[in-house]
CSV table of C-alpha atoms and ligand atoms in Angstrom, one decimal:
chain,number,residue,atom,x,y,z
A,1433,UNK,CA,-4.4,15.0,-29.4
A,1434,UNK,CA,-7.4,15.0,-26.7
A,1435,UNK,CA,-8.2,18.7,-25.0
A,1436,UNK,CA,-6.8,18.5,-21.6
A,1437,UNK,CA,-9.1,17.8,-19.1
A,1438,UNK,CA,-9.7,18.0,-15.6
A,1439,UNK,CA,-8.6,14.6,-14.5
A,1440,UNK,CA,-4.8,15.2,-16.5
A,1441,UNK,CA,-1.8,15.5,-13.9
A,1442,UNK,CA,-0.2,18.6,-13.3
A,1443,UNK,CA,1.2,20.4,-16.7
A,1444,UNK,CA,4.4,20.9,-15.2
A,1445,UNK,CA,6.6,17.4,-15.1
A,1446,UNK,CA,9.1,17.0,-12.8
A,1447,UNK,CA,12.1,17.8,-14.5
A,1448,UNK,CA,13.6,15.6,-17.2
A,1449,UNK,CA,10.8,13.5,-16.9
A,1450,UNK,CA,7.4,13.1,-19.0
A,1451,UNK,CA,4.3,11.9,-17.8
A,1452,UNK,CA,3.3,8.0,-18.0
A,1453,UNK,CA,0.7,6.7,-15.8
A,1454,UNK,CA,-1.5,7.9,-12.7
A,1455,UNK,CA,-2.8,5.5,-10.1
A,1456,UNK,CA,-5.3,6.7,-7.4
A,1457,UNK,CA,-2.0,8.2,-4.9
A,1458,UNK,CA,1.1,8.3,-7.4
A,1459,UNK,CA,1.5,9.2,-10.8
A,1460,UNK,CA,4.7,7.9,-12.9
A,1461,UNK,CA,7.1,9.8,-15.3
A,1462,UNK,CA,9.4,8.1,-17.8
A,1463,UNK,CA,12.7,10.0,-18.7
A,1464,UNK,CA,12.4,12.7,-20.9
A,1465,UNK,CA,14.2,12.6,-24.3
A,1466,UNK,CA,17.4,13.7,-23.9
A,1467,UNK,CA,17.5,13.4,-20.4
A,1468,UNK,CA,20.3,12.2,-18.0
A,1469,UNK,CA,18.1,8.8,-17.4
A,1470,UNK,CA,16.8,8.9,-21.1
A,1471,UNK,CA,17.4,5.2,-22.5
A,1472,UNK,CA,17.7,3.3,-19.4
A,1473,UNK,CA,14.5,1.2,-18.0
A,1474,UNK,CA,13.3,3.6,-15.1
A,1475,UNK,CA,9.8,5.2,-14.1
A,1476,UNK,CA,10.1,8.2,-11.5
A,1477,UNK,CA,7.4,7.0,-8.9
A,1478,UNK,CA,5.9,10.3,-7.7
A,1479,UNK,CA,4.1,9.7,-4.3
A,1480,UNK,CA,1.3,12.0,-4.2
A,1481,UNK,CA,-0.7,13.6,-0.4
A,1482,UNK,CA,-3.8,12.2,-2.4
A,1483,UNK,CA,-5.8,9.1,-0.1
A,1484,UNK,CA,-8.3,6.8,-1.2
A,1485,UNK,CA,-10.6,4.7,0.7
A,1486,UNK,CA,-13.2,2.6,-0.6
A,1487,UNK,CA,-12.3,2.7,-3.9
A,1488,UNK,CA,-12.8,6.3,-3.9
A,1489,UNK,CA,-9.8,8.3,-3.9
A,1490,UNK,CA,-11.1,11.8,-1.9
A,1491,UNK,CA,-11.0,15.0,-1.9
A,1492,UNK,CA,-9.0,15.7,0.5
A,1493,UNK,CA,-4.9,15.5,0.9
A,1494,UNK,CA,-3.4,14.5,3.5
A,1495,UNK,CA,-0.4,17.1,3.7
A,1496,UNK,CA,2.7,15.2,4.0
A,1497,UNK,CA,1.8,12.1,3.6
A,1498,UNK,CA,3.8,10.9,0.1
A,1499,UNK,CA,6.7,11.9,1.9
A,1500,UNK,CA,5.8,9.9,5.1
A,1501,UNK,CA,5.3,7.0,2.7
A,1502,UNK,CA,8.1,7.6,0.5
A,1503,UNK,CA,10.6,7.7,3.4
A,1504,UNK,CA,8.8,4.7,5.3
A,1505,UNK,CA,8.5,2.2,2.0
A,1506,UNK,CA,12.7,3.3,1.1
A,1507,UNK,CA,13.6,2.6,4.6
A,1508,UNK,CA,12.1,-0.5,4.3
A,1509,UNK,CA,13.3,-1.1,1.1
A,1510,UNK,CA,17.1,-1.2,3.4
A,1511,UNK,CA,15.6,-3.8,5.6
A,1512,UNK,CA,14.4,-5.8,2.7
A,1513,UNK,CA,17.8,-5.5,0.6
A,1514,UNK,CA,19.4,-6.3,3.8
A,1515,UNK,CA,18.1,-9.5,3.9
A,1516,UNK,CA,18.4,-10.0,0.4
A,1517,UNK,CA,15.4,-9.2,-1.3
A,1518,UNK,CA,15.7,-7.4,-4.6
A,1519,UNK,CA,13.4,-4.2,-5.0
A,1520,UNK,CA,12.9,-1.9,-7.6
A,1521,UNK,CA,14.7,1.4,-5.9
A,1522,UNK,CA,17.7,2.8,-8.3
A,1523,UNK,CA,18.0,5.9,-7.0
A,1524,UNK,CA,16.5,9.0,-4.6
A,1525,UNK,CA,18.5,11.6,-6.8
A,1526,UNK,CA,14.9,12.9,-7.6
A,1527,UNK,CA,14.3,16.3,-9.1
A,1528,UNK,CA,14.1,18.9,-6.6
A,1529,UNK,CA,10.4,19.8,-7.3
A,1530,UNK,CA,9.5,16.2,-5.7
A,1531,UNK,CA,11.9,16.0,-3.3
A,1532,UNK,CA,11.4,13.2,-0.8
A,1533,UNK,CA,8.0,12.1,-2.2
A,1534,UNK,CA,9.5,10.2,-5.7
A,1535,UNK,CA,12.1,7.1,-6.2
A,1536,UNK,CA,13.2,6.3,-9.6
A,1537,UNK,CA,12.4,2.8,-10.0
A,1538,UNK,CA,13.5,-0.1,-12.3
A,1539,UNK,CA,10.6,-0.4,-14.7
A,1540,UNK,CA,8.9,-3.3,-14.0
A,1541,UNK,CA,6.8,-5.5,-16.2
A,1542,UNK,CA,4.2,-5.7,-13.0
A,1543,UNK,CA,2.3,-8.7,-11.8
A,1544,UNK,CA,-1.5,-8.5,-12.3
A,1545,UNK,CA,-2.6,-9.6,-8.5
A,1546,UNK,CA,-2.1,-7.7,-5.5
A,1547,UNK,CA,0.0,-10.1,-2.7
A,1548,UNK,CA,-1.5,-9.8,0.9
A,1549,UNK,CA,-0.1,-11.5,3.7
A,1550,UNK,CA,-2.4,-11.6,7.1
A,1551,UNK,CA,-1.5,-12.4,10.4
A,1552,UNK,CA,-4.1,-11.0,12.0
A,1553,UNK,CA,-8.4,-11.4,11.2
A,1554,UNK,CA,-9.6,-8.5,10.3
A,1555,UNK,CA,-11.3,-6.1,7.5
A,1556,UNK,CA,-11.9,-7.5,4.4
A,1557,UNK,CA,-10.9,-10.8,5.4
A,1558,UNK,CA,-12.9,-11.4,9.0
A,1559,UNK,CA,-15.9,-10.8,6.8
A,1560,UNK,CA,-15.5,-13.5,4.2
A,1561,UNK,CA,-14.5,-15.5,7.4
A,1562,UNK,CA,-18.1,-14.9,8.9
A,1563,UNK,CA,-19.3,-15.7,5.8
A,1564,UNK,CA,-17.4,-19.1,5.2
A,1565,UNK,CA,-15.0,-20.0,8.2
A,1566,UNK,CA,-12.2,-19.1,5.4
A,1567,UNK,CA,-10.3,-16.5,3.4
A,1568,UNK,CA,-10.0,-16.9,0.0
A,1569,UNK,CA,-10.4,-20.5,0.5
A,1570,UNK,CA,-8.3,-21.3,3.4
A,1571,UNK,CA,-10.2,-22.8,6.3
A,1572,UNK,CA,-9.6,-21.3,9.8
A,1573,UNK,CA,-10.4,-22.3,13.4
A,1574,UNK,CA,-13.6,-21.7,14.5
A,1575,UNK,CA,-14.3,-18.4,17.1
A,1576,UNK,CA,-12.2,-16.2,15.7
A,1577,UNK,CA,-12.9,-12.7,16.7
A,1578,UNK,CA,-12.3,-9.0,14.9
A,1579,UNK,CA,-8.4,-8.7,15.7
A,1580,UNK,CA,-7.5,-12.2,16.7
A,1581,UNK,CA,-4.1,-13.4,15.7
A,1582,UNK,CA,-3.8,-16.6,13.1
A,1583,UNK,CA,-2.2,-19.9,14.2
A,1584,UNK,CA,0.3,-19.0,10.8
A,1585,UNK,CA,0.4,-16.3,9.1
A,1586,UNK,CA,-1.6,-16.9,5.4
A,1587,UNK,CA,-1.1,-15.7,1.7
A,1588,UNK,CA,-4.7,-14.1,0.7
A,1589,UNK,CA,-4.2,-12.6,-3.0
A,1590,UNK,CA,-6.6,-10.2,-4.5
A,1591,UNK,CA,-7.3,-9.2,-8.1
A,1592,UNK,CA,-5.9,-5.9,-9.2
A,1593,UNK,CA,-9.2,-4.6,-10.5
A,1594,UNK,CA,-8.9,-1.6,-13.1
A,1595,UNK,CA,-9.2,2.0,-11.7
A,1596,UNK,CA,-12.8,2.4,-10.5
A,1597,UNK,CA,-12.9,-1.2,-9.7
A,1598,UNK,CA,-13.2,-3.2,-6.7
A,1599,UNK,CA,-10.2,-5.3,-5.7
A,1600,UNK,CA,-11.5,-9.2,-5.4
A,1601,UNK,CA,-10.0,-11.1,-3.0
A,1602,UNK,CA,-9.0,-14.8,-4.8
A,1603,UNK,CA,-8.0,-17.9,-4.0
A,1604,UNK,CA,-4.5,-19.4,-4.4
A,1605,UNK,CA,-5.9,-21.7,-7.1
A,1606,UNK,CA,-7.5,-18.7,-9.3
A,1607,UNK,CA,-4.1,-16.8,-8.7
A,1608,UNK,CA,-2.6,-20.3,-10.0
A,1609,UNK,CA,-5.2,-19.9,-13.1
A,1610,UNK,CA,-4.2,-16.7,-14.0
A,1611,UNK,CA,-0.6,-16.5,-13.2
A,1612,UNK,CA,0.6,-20.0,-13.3
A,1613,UNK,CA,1.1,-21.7,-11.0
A,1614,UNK,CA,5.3,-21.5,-10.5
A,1615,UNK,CA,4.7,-17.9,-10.3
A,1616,UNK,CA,1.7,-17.8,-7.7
A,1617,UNK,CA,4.0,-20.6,-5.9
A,1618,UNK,CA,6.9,-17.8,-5.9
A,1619,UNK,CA,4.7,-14.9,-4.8
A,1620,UNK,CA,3.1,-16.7,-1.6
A,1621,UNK,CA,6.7,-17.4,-0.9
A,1622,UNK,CA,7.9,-14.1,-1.2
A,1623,UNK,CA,5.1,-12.4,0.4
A,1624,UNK,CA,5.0,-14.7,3.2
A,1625,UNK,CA,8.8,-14.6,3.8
A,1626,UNK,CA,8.8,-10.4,3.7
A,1627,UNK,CA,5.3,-10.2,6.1
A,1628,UNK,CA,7.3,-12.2,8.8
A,1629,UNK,CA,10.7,-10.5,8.2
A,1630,UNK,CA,8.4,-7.1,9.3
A,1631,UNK,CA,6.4,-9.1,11.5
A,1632,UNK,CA,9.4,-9.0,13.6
A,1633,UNK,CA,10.4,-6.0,13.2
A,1634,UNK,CA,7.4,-4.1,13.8
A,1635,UNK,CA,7.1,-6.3,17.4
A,1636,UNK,CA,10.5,-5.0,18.4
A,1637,UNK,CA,9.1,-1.6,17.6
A,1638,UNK,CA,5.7,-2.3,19.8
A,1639,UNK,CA,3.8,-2.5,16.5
A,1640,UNK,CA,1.6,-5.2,15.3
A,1641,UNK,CA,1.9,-5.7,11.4
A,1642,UNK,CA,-1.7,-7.4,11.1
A,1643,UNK,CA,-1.8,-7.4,7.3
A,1644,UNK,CA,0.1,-5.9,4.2
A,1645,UNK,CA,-0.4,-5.7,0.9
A,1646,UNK,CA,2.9,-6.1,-1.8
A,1647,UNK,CA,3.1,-5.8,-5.6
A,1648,UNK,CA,5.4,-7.6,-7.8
A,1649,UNK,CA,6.7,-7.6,-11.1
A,1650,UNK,CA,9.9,-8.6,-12.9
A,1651,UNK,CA,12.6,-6.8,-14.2
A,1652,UNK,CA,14.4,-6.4,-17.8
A,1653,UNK,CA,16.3,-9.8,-16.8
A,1654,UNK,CA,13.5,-11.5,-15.3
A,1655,UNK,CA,14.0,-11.0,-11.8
A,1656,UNK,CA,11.1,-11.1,-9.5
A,1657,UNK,CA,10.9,-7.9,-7.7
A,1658,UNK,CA,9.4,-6.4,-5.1
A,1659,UNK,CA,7.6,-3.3,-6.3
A,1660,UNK,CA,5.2,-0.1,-5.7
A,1661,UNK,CA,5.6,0.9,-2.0
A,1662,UNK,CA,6.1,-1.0,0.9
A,1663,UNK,CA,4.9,-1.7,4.7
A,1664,UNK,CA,3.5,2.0,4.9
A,1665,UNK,CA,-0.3,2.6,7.0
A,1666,UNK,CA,-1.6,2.7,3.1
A,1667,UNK,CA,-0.7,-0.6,2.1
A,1668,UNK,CA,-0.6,-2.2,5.6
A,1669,UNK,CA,-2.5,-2.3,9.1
A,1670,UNK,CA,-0.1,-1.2,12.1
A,1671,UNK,CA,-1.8,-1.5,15.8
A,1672,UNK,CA,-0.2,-0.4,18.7
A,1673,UNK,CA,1.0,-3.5,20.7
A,1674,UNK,CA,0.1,-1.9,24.0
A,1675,UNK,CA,-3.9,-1.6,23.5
A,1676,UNK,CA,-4.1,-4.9,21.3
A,1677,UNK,CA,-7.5,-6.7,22.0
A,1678,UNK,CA,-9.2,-8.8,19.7
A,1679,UNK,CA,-12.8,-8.7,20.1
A,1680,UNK,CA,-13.5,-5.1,18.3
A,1681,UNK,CA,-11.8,-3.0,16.0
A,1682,UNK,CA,-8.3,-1.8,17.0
A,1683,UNK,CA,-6.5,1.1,17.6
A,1684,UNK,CA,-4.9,1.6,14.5
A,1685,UNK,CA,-1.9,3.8,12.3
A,1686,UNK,CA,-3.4,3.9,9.4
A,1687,UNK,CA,-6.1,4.8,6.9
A,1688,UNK,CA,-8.4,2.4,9.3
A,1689,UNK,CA,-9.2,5.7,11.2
A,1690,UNK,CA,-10.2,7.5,8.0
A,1691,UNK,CA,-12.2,4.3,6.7
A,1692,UNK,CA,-14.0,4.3,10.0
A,1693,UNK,CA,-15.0,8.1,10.0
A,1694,UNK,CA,-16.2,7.7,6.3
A,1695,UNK,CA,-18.6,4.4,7.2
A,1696,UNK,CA,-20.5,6.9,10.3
A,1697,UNK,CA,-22.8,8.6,11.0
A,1698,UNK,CA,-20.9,11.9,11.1
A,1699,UNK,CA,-19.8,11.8,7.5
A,1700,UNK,CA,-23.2,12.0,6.4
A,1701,UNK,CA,-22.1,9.2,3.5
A,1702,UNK,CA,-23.5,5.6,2.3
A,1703,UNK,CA,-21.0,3.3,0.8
A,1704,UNK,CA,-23.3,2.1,-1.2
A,1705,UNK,CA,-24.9,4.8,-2.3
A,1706,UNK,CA,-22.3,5.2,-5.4
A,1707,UNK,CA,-21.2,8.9,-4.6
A,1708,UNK,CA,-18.8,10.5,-4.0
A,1709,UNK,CA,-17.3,10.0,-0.4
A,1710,UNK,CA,-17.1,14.0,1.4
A,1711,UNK,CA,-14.3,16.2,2.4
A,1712,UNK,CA,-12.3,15.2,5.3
A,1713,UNK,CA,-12.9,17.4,8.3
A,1714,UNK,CA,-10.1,19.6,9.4
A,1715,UNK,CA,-9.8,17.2,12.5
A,1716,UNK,CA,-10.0,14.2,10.5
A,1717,UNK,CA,-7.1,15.5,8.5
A,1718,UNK,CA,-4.8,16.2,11.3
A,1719,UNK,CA,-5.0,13.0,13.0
A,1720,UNK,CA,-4.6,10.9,10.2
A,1721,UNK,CA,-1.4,12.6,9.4
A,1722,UNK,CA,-0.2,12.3,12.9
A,1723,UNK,CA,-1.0,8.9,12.7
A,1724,UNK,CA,0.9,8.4,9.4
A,1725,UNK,CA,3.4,10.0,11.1
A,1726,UNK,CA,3.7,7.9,14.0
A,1727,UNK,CA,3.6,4.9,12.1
A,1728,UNK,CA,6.9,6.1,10.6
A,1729,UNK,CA,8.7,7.2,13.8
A,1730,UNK,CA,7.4,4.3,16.0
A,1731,UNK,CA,9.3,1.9,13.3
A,1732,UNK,CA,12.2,3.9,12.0
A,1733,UNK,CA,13.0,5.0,15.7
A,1734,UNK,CA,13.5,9.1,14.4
A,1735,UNK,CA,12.0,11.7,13.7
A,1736,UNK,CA,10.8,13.0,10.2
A,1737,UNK,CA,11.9,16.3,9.7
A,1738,UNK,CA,10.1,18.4,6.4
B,1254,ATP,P1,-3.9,1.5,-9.7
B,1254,ATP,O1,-2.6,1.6,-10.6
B,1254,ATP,O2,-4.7,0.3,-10.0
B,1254,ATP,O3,-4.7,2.8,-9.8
B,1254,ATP,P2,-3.1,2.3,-7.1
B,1254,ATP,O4,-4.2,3.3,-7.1
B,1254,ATP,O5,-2.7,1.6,-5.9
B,1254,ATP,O6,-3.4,1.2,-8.3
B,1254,ATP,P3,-0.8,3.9,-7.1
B,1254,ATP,O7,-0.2,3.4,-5.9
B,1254,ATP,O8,-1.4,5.3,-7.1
B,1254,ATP,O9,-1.8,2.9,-7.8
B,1254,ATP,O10,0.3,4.0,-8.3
B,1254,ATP,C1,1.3,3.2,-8.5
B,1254,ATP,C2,1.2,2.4,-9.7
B,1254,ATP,O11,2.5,2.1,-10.2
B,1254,ATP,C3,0.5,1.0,-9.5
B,1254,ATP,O12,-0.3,0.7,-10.6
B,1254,ATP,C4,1.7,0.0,-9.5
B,1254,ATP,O13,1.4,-1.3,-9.9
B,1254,ATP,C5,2.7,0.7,-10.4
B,1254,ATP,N1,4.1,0.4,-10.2
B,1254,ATP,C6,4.7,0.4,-9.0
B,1254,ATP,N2,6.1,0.1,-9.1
B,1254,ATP,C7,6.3,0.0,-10.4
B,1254,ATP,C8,7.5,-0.3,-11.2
B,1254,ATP,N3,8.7,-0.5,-10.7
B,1254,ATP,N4,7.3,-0.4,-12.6
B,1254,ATP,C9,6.1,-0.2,-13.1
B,1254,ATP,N5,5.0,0.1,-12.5
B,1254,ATP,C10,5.1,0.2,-11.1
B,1255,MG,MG1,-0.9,1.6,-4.8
């Protein structure tokens, strides 16, 4: 037994549940011996106010915001299930003390590659296409611009790098190298099919969907599954339809705004430099939760109430 230290989670579990995994925003808990969901193939996804950027994950919560995601990624989860795409939701029946922040999740064997569909040039993507004239291999038109919409909308998969890591964006042919390539056939489909099924309904809502990230990973029978969280501003970029402009950056609901304050002049910090990024100013806080926040009601059409 290692001393606890200061990067363990919380002592106290959620109850019935015990402690498995922490990524840089949620930590997961398998059932607890003797517990009601003891013996079946669950995790308790715990959706935590934590937000990274850069890699980093900060110092500073976000209050609210693994409920705003939690809420967002299950009512998606509706739309997806709707149109007959399996997820890994089993239940919201969550312990009290993580109430409307935590799913309980078929336990996925996951897929080692993160699945991002774009439909719009921008981020990490408009670089490598200044670079080369393509994203992770795939050729585009010439004079595209920060912002500018795609002809069709492309599968760009990265690398799920280890915690600390960088994310790598590959091409379809490495993904084919390390998952095969029926699988990495299967997850372009899947990705590209759920990015235009939101497409659309983010344009009804007078929301751009320019890029998402999903995860995968199959089930106890060998189902491909849709995983993690879905179509929320941390996974996805969300621009107002109204102001769209390519040409610059744009007016965005999501972690963009907290990205962009970390990369100026104001927060004092080089992204290179290898520290630590600094606490969010009170300001900074508060809009990025009202931006999470209207992400969430501009889609769902109501109102979150806490
Ligand atoms: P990392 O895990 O690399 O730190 P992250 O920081 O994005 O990535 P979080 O979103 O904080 O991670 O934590 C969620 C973790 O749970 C991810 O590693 C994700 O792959 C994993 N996960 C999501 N859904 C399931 C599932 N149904 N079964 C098992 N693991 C899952
Ligand atoms: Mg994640």
């Amino acid at each position: 037994e290692l001393p606890p230290s200061s990067e363990d989670p919380p002592e106290e579990y959620p109850t019935g549940w015990v402690h498995l995994s922490s990524g840089k925003v949620r930590e997961l808990y398998q059932p607890a011996p003797g517990s009601s969901w003891d013996g079946q193939d669950v995790v308790l996804m715990v959706a935590s106010d934590r937000i990274s950027a850069y890699d980093h994950v900060l110092s500073t919560p976000i209050p609210d915001k693994g409920i705003i995601l939690t809420q967002l990624s299950l009512w998606w989860f509706d739309q997806l299930e709707a149109a007959g795409i399996s997820h890994h939701v089993v239940s919201v029946d969550v312990p009290e003390e993580v109430a409307g922040r935590a799913m309980i999740c078929r336990r996925l064997e996951m897929v080692e590659a993160e699945c991002i569909a774009r439909g719009y040039l921008t981020g990490s993507g408009l670089a490598e296409y200044r670079q080369t004239g393509a994203v992770t291999g795939l050729q585009l038109p010439e004079g595209l611009r920060d912002g500018s919409a795609l002809d069709e909308p492309i599968f760009t998969p990265s690398s799920k790098a280890a915690q600390g890591d960088h994310d790598e964006n590959i091409s379809f042919e490495t993904l084919t190298e390390t998952v095969g390539v029926d699988l990495a056939m299967r997850l372009r489909e899947a990705t590209l099919r759920i990015y235009s099924l939101a497409e659309s309904t983010c344009r009804a809502a007078g929301v751009i969907l320019a890029d998402t990230k999903l995860e995968f990973g199959f089930d106890a029978a060998g189902t491909l599954t849709v995983a993690d969280e879905v179509l929320t501003p941390d996974s996805s970029r969300f621009w107002p339809a109204e102001s769209w402009e390519p040409g610059a950056a744009q007016p965005s609901f999501d972690k963009q705004f907290v990205r962009d304050w970390l990369t100026s002049s104001e927060s004092g910090w080089d992204r290179s430099s290898g520290q630590e990024p600094p606490a969010l100013p009170e300001k900074i806080v508060s809009a990025t939760r009202a931006r999470y926040l209207e992400a969430y009601e501009r889609l769902t059409g109501t109102e979150l109430v806490f």
